[in-house]
mmCIF file of C-alpha atoms in Angstrom:
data_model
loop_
_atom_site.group_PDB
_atom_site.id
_atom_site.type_symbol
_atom_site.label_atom_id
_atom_site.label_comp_id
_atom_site.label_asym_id
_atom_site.label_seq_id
_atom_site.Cartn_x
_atom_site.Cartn_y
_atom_site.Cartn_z
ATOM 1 C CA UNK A 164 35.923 -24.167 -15.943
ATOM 2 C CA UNK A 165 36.044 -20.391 -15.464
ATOM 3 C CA UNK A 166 35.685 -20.097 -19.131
ATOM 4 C CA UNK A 167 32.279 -21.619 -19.147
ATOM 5 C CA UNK A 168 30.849 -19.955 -16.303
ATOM 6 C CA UNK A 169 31.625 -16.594 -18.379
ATOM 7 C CA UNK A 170 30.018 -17.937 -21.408
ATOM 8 C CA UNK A 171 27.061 -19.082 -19.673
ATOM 9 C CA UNK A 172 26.852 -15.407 -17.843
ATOM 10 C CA UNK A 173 27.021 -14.076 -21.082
ATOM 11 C CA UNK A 174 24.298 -16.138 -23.271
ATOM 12 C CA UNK A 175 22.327 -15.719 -20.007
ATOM 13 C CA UNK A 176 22.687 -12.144 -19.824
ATOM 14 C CA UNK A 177 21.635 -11.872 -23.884
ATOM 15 C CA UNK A 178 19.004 -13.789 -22.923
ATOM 16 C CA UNK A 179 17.393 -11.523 -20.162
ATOM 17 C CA UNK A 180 18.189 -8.561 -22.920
ATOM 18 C CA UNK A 181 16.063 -10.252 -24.563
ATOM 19 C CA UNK A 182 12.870 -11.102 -23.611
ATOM 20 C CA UNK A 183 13.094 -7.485 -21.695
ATOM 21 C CA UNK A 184 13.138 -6.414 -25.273
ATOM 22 C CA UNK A 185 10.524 -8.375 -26.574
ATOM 23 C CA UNK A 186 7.984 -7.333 -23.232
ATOM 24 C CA UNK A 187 8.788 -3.449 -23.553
ATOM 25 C CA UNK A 188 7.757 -3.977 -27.787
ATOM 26 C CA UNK A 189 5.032 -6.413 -27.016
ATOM 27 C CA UNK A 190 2.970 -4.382 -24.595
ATOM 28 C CA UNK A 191 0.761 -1.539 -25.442
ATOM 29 C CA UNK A 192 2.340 1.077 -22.615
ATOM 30 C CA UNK A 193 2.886 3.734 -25.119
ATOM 31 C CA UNK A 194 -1.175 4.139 -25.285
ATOM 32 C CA UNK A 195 -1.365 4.406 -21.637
ATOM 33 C CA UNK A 196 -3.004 7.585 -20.504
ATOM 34 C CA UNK A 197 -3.502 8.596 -16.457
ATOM 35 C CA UNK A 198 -6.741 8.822 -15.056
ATOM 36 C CA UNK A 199 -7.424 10.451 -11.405
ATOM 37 C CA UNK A 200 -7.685 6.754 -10.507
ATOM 38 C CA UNK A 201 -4.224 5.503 -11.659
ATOM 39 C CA UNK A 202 -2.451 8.162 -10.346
ATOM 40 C CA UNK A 203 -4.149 8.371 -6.600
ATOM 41 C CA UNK A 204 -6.575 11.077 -6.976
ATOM 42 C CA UNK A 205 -8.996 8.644 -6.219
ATOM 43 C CA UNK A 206 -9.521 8.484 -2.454
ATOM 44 C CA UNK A 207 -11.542 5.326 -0.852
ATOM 45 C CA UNK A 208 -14.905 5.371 1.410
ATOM 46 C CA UNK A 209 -15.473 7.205 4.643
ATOM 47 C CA UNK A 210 -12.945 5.860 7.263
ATOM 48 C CA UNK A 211 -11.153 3.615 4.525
ATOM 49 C CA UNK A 212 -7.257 4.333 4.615
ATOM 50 C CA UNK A 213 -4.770 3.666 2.162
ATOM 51 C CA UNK A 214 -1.024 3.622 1.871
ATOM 52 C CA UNK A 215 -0.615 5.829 -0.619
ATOM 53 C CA UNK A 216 -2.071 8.915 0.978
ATOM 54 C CA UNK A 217 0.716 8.667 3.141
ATOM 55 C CA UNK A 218 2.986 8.525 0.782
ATOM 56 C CA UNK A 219 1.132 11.577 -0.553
ATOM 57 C CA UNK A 220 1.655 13.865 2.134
ATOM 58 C CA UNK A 221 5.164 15.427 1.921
ATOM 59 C CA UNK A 222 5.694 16.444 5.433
ATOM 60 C CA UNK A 223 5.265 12.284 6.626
ATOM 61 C CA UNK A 224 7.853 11.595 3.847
ATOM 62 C CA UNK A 225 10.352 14.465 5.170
ATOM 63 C CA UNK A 226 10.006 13.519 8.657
ATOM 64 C CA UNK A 227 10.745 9.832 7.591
ATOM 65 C CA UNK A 228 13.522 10.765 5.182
ATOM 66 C CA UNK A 229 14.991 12.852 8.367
ATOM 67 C CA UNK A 230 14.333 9.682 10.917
ATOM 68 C CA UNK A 231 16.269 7.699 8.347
ATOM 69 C CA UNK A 232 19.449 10.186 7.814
ATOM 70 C CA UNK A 233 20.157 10.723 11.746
ATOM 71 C CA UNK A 234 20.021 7.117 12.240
ATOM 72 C CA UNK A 235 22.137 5.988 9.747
ATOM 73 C CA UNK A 236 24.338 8.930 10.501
ATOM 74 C CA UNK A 237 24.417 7.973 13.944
ATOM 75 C CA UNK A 238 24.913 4.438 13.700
ATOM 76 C CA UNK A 239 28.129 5.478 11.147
ATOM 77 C CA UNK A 240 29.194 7.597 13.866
ATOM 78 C CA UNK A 241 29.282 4.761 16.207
ATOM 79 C CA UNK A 242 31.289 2.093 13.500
ATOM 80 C CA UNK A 243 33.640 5.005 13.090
ATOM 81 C CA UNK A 244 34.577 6.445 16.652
ATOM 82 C CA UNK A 245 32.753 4.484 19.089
ATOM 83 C CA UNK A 246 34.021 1.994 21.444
ATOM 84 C CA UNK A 247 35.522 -0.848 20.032
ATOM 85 C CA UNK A 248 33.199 -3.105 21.341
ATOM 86 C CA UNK A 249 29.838 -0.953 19.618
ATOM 87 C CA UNK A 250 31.952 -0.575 16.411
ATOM 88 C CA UNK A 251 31.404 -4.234 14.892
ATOM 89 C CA UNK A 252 27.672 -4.712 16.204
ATOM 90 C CA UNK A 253 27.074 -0.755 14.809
ATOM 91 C CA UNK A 254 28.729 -1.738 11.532
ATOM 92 C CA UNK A 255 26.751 -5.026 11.316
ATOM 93 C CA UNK A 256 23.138 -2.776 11.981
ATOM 94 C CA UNK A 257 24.054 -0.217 9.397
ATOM 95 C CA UNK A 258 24.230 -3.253 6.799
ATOM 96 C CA UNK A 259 21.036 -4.691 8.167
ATOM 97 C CA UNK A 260 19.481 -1.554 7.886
ATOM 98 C CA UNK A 261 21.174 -0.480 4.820
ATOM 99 C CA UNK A 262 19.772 -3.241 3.404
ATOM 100 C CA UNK A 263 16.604 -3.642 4.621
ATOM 101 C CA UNK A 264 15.807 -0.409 3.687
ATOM 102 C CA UNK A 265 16.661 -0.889 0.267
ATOM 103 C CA UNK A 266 14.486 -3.716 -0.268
ATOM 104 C CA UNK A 267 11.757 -2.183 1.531
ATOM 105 C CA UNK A 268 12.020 0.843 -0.883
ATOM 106 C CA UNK A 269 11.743 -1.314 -3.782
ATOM 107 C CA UNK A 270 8.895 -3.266 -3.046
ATOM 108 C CA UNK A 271 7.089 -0.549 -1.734
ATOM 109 C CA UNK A 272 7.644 1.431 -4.525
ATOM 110 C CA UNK A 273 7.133 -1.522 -7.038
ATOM 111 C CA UNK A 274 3.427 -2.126 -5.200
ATOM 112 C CA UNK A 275 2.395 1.873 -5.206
ATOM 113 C CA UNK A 276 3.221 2.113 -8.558
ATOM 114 C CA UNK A 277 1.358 -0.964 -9.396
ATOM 115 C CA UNK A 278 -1.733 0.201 -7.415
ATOM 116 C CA UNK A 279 -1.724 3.482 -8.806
ATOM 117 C CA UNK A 280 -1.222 2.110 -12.463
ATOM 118 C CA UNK A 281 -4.824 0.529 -11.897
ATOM 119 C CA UNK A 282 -3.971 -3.169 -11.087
ATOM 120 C CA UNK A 283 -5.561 -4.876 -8.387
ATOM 121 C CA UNK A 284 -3.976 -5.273 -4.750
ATOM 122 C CA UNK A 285 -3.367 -9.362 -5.548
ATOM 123 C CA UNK A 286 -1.767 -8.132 -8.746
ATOM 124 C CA UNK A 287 0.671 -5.562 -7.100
ATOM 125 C CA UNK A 288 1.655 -7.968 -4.286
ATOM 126 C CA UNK A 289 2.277 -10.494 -6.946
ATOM 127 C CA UNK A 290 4.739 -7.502 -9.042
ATOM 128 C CA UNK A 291 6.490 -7.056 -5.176
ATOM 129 C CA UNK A 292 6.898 -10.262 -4.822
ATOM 130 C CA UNK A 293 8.146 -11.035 -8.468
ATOM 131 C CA UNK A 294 10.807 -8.296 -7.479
ATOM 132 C CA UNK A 295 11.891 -9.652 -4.680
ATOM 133 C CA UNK A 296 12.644 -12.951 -6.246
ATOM 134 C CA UNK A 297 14.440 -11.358 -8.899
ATOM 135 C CA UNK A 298 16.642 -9.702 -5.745
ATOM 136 C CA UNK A 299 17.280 -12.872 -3.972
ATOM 137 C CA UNK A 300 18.292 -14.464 -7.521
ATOM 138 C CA UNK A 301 20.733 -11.536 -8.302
ATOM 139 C CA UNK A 302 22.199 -12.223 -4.701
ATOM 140 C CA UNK A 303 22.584 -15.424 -5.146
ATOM 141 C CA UNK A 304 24.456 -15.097 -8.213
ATOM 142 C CA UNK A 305 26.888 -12.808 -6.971
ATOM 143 C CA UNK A 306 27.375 -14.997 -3.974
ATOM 144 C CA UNK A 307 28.375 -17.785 -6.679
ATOM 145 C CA UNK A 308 30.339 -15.824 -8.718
ATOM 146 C CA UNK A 309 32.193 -13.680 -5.876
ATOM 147 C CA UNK A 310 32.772 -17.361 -3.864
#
């Protein structure tokens, strides 16, 4: 039984190798030159914000990198020599977070780079959420496989 599932990981796996092989030959992204559009030069109309001008701006990204680090510090602080009571429910929030963060980094960063690469807005949701079913997939194997 164990055998198979091994096998069938394995001509999976090929598989995925691939048709990620055949995409990265089949598309044309070694002609792909920037323009001021595709790489967020390009602001929008008068009173028209975007996302990526914050993303832009390197003092919003230190101040939310430095928002991040204290609380995560903090909240290992708390798993590690807080009350006994705080240390499970602390533990639990840094895996939340952990986690939560993670995903939100990758779909963010999977639409921005979409939207700066030129595609429409439908189009880079669409990527995101292509992404994020690709993530719940990959947890769901390793639930199977670990279980």
């Amino acid at each position: 039984m164990t055998t198979a599932f091994l096998v069938s990981t394995a001509v999976m796996g090929l598989f995925v190798v691939a048709v990620l092989g055949w995409v990265a030959r089949s598309r044309g992204w070694y002609h792909y030159s920037p323009s001021a559009e595709s790489i967020g030069w390009a602001h929008g109309g008068e009173g028209e914000t975007q996302l990526g001008t914050l993303s832009d701006d390197p003092r919003v990204l230190a101040v939310a990198f430095t928002l991040l680090v204290v609380g995560f510090v903090g909240g290992v602080v708390l798993v590690v020599s807080g009350p006994v009571e705080m240390q499970a429910a602390a533990g639990l929030a840094v895996a939340v977070a952990g986690g939560l963060v993670l995903v939100g980094y990758l779909l963010l960063g999977v639409y921005l780079s979409a939207t700066r690469r030129g595609h429409p807005r439908s189009l880079a949701v669409a990527e995101s959420a292509t992404v994020a079913g690709v993530l719940f997939l990959v947890a769901v194997t390793a639930q199977l496989l670990m279980g």
